[in-house]
PDB file of C-alpha atoms in Angstrom:
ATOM      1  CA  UNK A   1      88.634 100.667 133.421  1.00 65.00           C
ATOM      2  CA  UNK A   2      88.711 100.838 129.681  1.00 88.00           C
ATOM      3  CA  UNK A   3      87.491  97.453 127.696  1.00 97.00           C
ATOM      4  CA  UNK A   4      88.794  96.650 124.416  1.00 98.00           C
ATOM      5  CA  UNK A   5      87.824  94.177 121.629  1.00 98.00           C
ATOM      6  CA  UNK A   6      89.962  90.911 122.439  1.00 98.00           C
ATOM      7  CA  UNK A   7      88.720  89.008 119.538  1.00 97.00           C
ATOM      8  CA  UNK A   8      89.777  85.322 119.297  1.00 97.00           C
ATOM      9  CA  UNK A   9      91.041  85.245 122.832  1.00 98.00           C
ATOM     10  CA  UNK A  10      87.523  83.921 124.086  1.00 98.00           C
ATOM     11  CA  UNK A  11      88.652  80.669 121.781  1.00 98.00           C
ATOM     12  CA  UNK A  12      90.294  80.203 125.296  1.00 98.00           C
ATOM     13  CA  UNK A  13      87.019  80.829 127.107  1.00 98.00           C
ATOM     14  CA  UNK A  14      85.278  78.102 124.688  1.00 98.00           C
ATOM     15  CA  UNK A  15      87.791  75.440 125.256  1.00 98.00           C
ATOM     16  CA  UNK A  16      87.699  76.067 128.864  1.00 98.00           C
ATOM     17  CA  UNK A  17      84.190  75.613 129.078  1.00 98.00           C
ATOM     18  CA  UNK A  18      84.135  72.132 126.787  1.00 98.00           C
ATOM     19  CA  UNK A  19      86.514  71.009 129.242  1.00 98.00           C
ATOM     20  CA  UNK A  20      84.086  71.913 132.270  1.00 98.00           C
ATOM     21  CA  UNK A  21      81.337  69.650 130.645  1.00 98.00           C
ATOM     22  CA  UNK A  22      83.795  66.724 130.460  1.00 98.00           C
ATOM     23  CA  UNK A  23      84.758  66.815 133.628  1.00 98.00           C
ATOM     24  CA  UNK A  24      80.385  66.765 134.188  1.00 98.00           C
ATOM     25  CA  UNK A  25      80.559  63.988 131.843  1.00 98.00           C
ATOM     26  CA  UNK A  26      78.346  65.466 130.193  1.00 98.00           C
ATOM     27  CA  UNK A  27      80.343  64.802 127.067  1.00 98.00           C
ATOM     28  CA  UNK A  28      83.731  63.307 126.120  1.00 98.00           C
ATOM     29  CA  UNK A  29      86.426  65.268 124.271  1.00 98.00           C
ATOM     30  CA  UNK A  30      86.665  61.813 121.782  1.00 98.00           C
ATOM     31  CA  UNK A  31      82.126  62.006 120.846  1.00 98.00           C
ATOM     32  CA  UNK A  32      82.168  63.217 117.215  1.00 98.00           C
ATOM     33  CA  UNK A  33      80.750  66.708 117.471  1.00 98.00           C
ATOM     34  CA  UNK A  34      77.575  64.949 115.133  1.00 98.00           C
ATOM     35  CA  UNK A  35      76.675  62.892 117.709  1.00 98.00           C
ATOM     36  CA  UNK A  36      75.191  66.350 119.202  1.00 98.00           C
ATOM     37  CA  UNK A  37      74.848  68.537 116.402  1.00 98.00           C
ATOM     38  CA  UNK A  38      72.863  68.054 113.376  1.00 94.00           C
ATOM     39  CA  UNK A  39      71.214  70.025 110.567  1.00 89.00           C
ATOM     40  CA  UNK A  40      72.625  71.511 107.011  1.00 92.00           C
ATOM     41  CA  UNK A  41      75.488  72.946 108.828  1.00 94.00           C
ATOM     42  CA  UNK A  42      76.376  69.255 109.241  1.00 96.00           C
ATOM     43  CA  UNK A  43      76.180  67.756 106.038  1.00 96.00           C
ATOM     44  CA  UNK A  44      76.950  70.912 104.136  1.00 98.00           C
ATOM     45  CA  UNK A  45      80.445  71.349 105.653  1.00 98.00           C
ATOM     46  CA  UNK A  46      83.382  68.456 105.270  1.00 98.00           C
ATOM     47  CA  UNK A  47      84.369  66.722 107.849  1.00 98.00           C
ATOM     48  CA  UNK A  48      81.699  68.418 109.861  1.00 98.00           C
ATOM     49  CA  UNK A  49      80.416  64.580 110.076  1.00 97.00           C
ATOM     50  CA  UNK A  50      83.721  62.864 111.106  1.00 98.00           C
ATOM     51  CA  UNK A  51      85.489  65.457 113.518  1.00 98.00           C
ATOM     52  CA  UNK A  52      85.657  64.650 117.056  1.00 98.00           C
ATOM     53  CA  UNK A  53      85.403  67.701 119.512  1.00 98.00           C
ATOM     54  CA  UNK A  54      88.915  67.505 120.139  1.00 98.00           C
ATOM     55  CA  UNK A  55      90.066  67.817 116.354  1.00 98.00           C
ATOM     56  CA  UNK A  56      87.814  71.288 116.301  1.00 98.00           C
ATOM     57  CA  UNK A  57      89.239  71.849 119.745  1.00 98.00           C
ATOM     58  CA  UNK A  58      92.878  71.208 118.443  1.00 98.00           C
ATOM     59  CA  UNK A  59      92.434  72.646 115.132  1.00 98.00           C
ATOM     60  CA  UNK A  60      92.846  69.080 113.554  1.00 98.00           C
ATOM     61  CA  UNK A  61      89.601  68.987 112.524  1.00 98.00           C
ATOM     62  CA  UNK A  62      90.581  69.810 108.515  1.00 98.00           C
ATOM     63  CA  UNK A  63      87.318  72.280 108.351  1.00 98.00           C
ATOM     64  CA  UNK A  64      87.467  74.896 105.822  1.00 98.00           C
ATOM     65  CA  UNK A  65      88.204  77.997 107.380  1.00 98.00           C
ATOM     66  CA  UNK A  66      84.900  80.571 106.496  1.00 98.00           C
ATOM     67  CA  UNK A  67      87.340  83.613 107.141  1.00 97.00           C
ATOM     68  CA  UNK A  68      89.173  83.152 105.009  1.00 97.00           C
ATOM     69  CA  UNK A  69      86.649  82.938 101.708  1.00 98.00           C
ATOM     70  CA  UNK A  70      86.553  86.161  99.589  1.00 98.00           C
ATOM     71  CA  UNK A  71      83.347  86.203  99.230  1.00 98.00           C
ATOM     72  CA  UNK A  72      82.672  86.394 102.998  1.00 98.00           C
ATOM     73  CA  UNK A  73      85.306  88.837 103.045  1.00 96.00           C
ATOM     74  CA  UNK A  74      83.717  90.585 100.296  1.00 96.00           C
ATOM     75  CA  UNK A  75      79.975  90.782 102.224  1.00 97.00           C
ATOM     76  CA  UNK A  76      81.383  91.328 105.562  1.00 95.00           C
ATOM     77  CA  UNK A  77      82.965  94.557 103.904  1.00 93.00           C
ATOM     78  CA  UNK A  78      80.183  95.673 102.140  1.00 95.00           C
ATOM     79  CA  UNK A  79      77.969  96.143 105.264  1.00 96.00           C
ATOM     80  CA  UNK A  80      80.061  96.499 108.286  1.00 95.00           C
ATOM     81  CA  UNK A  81      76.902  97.199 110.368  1.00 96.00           C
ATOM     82  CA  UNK A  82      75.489  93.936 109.638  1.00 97.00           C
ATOM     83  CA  UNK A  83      75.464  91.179 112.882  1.00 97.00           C
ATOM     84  CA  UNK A  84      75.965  87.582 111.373  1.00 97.00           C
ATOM     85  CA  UNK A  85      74.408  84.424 113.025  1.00 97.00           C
ATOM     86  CA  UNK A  86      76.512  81.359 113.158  1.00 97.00           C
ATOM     87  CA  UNK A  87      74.133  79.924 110.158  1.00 97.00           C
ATOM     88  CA  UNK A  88      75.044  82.591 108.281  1.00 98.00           C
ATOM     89  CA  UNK A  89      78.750  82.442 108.772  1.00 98.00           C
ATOM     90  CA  UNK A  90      78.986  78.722 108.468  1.00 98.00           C
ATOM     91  CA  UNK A  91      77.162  78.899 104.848  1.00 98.00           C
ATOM     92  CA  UNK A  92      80.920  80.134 103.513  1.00 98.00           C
ATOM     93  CA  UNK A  93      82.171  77.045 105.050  1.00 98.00           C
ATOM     94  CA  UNK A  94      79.649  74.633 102.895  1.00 98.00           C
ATOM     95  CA  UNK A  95      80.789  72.341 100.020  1.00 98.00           C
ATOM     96  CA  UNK A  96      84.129  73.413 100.514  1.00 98.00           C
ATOM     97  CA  UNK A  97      87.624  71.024 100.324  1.00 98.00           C
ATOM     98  CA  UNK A  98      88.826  70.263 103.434  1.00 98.00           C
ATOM     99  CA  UNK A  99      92.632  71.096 103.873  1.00 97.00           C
ATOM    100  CA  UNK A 100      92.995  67.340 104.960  1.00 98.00           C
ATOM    101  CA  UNK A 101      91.123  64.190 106.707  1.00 98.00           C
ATOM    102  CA  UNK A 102      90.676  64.972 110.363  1.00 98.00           C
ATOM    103  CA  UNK A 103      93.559  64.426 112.809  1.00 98.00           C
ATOM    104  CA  UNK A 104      96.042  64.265 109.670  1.00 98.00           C
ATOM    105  CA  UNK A 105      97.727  67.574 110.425  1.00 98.00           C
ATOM    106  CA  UNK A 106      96.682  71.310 111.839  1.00 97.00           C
ATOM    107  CA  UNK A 107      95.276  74.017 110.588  1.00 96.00           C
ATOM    108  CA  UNK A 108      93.303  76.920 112.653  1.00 96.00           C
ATOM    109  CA  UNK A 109      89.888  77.402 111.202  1.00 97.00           C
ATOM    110  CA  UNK A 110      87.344  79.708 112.758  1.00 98.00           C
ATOM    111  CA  UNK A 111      84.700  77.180 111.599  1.00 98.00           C
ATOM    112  CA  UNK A 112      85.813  74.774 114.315  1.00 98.00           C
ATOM    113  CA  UNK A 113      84.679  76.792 117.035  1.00 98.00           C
ATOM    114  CA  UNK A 114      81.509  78.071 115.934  1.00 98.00           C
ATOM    115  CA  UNK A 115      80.678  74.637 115.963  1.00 98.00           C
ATOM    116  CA  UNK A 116      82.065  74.128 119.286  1.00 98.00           C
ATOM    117  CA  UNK A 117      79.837  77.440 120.495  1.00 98.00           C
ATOM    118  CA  UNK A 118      76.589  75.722 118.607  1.00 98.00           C
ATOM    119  CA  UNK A 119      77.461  73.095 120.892  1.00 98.00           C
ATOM    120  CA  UNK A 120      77.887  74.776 124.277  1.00 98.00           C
ATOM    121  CA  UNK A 121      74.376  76.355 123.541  1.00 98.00           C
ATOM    122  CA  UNK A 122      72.488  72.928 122.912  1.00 98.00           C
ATOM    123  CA  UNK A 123      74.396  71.083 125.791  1.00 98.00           C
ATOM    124  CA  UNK A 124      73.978  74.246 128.097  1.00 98.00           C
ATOM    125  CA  UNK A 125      70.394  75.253 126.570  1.00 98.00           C
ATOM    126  CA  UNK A 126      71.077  79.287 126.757  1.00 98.00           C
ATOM    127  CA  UNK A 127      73.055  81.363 124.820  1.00 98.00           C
ATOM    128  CA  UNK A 128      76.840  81.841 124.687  1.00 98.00           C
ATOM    129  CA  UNK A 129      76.950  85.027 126.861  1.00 98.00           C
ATOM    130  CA  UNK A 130      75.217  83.254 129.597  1.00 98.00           C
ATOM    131  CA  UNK A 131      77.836  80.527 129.549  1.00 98.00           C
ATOM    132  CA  UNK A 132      80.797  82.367 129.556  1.00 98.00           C
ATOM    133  CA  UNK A 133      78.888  84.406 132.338  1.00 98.00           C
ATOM    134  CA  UNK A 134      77.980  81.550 134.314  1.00 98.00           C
ATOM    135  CA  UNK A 135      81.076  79.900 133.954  1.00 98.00           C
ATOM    136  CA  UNK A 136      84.385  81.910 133.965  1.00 98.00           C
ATOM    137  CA  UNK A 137      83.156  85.717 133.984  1.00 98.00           C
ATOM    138  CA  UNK A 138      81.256  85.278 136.929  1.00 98.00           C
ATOM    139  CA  UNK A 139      82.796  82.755 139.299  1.00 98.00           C
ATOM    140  CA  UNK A 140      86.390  84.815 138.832  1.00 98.00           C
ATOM    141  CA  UNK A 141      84.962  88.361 139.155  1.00 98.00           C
ATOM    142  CA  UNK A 142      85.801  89.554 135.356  1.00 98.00           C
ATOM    143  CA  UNK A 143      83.996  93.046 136.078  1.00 97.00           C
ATOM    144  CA  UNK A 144      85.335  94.411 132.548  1.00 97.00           C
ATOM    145  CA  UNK A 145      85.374  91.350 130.544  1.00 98.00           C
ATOM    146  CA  UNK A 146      81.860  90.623 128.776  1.00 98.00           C
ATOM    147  CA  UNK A 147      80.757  88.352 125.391  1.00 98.00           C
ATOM    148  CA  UNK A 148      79.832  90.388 122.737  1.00 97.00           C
ATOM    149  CA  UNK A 149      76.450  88.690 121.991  1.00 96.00           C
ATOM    150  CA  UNK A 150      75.488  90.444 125.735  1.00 96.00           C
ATOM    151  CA  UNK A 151      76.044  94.055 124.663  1.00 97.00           C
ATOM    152  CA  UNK A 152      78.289  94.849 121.505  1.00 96.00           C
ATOM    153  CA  UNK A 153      79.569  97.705 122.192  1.00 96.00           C
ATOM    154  CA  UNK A 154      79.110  98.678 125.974  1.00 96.00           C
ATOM    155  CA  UNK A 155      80.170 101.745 127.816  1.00 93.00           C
ATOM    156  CA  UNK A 156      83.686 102.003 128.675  1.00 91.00           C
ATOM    157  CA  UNK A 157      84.887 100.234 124.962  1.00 97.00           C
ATOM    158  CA  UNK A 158      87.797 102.031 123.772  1.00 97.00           C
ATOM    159  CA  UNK A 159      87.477 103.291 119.607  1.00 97.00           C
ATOM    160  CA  UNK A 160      88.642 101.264 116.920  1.00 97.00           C
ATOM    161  CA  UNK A 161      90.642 102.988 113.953  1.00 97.00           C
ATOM    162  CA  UNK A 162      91.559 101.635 111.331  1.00 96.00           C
ATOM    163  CA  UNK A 163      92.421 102.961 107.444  1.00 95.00           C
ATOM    164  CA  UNK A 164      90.450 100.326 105.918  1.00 87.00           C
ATOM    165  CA  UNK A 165      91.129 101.854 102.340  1.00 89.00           C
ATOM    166  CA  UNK A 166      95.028 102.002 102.476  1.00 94.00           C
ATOM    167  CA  UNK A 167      94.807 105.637 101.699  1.00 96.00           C
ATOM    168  CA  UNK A 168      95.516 106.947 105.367  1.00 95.00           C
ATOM    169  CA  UNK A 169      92.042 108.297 105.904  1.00 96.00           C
ATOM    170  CA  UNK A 170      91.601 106.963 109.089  1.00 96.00           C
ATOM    171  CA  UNK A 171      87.858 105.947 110.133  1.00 95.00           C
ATOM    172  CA  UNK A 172      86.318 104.889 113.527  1.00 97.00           C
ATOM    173  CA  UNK A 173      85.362 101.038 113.142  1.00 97.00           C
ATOM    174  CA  UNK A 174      84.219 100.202 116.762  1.00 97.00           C
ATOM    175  CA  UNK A 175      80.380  99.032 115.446  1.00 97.00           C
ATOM    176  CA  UNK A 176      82.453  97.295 112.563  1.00 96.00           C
ATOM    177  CA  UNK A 177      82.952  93.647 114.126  1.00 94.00           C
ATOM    178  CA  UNK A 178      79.236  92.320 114.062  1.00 95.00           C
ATOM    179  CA  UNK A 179      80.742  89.086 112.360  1.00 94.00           C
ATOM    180  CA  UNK A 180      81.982  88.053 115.696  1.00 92.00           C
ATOM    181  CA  UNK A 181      79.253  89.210 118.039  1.00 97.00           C
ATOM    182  CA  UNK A 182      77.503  86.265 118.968  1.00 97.00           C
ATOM    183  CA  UNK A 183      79.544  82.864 117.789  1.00 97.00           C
ATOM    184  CA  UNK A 184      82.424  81.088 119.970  1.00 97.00           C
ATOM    185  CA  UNK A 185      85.108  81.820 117.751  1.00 97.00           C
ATOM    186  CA  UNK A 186      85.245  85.950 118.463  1.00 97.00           C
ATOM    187  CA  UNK A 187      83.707  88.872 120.363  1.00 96.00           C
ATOM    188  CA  UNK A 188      85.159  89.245 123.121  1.00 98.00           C
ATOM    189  CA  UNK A 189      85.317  92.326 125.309  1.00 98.00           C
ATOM    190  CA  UNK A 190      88.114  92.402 128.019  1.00 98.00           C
ATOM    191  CA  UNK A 191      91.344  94.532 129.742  1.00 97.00           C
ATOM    192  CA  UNK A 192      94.778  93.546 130.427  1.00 96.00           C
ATOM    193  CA  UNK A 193      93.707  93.502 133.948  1.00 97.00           C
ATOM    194  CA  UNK A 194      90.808  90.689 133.558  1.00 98.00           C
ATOM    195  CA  UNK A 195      93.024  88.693 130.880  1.00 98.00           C
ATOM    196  CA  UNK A 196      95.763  88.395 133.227  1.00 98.00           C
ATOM    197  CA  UNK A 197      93.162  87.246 136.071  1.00 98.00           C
ATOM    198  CA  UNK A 198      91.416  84.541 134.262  1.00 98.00           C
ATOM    199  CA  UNK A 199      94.809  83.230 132.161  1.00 98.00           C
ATOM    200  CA  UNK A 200      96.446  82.917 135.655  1.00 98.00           C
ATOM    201  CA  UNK A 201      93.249  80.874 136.824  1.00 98.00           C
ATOM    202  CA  UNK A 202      93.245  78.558 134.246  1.00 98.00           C
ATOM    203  CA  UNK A 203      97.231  77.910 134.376  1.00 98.00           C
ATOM    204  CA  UNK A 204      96.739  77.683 138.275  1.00 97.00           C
ATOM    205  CA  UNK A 205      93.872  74.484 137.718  1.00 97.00           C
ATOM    206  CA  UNK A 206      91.453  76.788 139.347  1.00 98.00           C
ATOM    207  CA  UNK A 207      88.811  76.377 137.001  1.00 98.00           C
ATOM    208  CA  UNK A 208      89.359  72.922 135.684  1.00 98.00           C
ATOM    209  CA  UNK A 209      91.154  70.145 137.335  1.00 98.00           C
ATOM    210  CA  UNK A 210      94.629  69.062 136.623  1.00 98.00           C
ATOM    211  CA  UNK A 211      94.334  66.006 134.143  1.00 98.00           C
ATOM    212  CA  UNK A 212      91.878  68.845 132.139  1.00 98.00           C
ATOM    213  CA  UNK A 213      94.868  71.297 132.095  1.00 98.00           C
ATOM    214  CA  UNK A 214      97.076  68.747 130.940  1.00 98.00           C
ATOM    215  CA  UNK A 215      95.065  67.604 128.090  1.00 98.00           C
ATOM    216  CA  UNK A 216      94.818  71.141 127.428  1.00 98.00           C
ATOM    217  CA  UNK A 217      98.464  71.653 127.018  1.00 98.00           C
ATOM    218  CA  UNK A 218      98.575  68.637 124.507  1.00 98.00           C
ATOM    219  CA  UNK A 219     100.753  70.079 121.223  1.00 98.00           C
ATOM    220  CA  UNK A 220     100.243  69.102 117.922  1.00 97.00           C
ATOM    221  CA  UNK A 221     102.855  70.923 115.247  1.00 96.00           C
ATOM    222  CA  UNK A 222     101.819  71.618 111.634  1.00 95.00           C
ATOM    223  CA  UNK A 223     103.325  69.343 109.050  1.00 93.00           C
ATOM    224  CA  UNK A 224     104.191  72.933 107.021  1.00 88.00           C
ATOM    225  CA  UNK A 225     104.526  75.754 109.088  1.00 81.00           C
ATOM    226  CA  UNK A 226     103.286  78.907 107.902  1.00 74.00           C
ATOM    227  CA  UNK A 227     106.320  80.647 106.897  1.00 74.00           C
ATOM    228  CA  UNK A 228     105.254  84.335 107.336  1.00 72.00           C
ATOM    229  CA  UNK A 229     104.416  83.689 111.116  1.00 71.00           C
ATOM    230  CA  UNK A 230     106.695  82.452 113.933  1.00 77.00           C
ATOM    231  CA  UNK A 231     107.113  78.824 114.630  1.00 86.00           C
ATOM    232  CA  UNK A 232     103.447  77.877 116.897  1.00 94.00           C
ATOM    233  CA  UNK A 233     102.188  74.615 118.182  1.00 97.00           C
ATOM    234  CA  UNK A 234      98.903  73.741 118.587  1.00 98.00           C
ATOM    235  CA  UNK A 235      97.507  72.748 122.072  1.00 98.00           C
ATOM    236  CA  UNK A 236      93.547  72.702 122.777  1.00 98.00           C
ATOM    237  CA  UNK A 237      92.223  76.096 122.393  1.00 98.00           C
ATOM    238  CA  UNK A 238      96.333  77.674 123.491  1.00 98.00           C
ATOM    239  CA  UNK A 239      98.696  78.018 121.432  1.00 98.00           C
ATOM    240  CA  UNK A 240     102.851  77.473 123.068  1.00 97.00           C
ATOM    241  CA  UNK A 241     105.678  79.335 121.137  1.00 96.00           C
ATOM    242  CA  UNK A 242     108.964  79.582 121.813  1.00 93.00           C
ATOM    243  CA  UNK A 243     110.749  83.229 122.597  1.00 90.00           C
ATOM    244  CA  UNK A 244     113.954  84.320 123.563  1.00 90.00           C
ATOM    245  CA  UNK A 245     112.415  84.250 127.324  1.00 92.00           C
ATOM    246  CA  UNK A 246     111.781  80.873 127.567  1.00 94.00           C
ATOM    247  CA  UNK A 247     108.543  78.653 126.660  1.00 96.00           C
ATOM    248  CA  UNK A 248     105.282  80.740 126.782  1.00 97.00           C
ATOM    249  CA  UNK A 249     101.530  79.540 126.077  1.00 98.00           C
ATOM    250  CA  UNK A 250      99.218  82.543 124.179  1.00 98.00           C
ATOM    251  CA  UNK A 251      96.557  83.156 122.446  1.00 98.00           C
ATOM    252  CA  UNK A 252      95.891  86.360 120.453  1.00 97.00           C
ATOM    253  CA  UNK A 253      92.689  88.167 118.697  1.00 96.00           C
ATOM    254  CA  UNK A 254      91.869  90.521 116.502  1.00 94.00           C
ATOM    255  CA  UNK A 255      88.673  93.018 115.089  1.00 96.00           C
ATOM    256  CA  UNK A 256      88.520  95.728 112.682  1.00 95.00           C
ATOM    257  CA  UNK A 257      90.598  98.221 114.350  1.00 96.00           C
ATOM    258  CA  UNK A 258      91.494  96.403 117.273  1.00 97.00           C
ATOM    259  CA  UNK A 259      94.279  93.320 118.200  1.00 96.00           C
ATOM    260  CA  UNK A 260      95.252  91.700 121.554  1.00 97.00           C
ATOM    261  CA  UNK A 261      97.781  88.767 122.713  1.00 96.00           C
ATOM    262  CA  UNK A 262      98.361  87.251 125.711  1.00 97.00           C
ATOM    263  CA  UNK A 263     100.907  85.284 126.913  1.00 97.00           C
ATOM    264  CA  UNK A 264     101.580  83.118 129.755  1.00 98.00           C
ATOM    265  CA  UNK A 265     105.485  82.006 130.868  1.00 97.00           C
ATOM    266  CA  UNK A 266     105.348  78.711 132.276  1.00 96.00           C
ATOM    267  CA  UNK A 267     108.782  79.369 133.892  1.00 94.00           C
TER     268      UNK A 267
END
């Protein structure tokens, strides 16, 4: 079966996991996330210090979004080969405003869940690969879903296209999303198939217990929508939206030449 890059979609997978260790109590949702973490990334980045795992969960957090700074955009373009570290990625988060003081509103930042990832590898002491391995892939028999930190770009990934000049010379870009390869905020590899299997799962409290779920499914609207994107709320790693077939809960992802959403109809 043919795997494709799924992108954000393991932000899912992250939360998921978080949720596991609270339910080991081997941390609680309301801990800041400095009471585990420490180091440059810490002080560097606002409200790094202050942030509970929660707000990153929730995307209340405040953190400056690294994505979305040019000049990451800029180097990120200019070698497309390249494979980031999470200390290199976080660097485009440092010293910069926070959209507001956390829990005051929502705004999705990528930065959140790198830090989340940073801490799923201390807590869980091996890398992130492992952990998703260990913890969802594994235990619900995801035979084409893999992290991208495992093996980047494994047999059986379908080509990425994309016309990355706007001049409709289309090139191949699957070796293009090393950004995302081995932090908790992209890379993953997965089919509709797999997707379906594991977002069924977690709806179905078959990976973590019911009061988890519901916490899960906690929604938090932005103060000012964005106005170029449909009306979203924000739950704890999930996303609910409403569409002319009811209530669904989703998630979506993207990589250079690649894009995936899921969706899940409570109803």
């Amino acid at each position: 079966c043919n795997m494709t890059r799924v992108g954000s979609t393991v932000k899912m997978f992250t939360a998921t996991v978080i949720f596991k260790l609270q339910e080991e109590g081997k941390l609680d949702l309301d801990d800041r996330i400095a009471d585990y973490l420490d180091g440059d990334y810490m002080s560097r980045i606002e409200n790094a210090d202050k942030a509970t795992i929660r707000q990153l969960l929730q995307h209340t957090s405040g953190i400056y979004n690294y994505i979305q700074n040019l000049q990451f955009q800029t180097a990120s373009l200019n070698d497309l080969l390249k494979e980031w570290s999470a200390g290199e990625l976080l660097k485009y988060a440092y010293d910069k405003k926070p959209y507001f003081s956390p829990g005051a509103d929502v705004r999705y930042s990528n930065t959140n869940y790198i830090l989340l990832g940073l801490l799923l590898e201390k807590l869980e002491g091996k890398p992130l690969y492992r952990i998703f391995d260990d913890r969802i892939i594994h235990p619900l028999g995801l035979t084409n879903t893999l992290f991208a930190g495992k093996n980047p770009v494994p047999d059986g990934i379908v080509r990425g296209y994309i016309d990355i000049y706007s001049n409709l010379q289309v090139l191949e870009s699957t070796y293009y999303s090393g950004w995302d390869y081995y932090t908790a905020d992209g890379g993953l590899i997965s089919n509709v198939y797999d997707m379906n299997v594991f977002f069924r799962a977690l709806m179905g409290g078959q990976i973590i217990n019911a009061s988890s779920l519901n916490e899960m499914l906690t929604w938090q609207t932005p103060a000012d929508p964005d106005p170029g994107f449909y009306p979203i709320d924000y739950g704890l790693g999930i996303f609910r939206v409403e569409t002319p077939y009811g209530i669904a809960y989703t998630h979506s992802g993207d990589a250079i030449g690649y894009y995936a959403g899921m969706y899940y109809f409570p109803d």
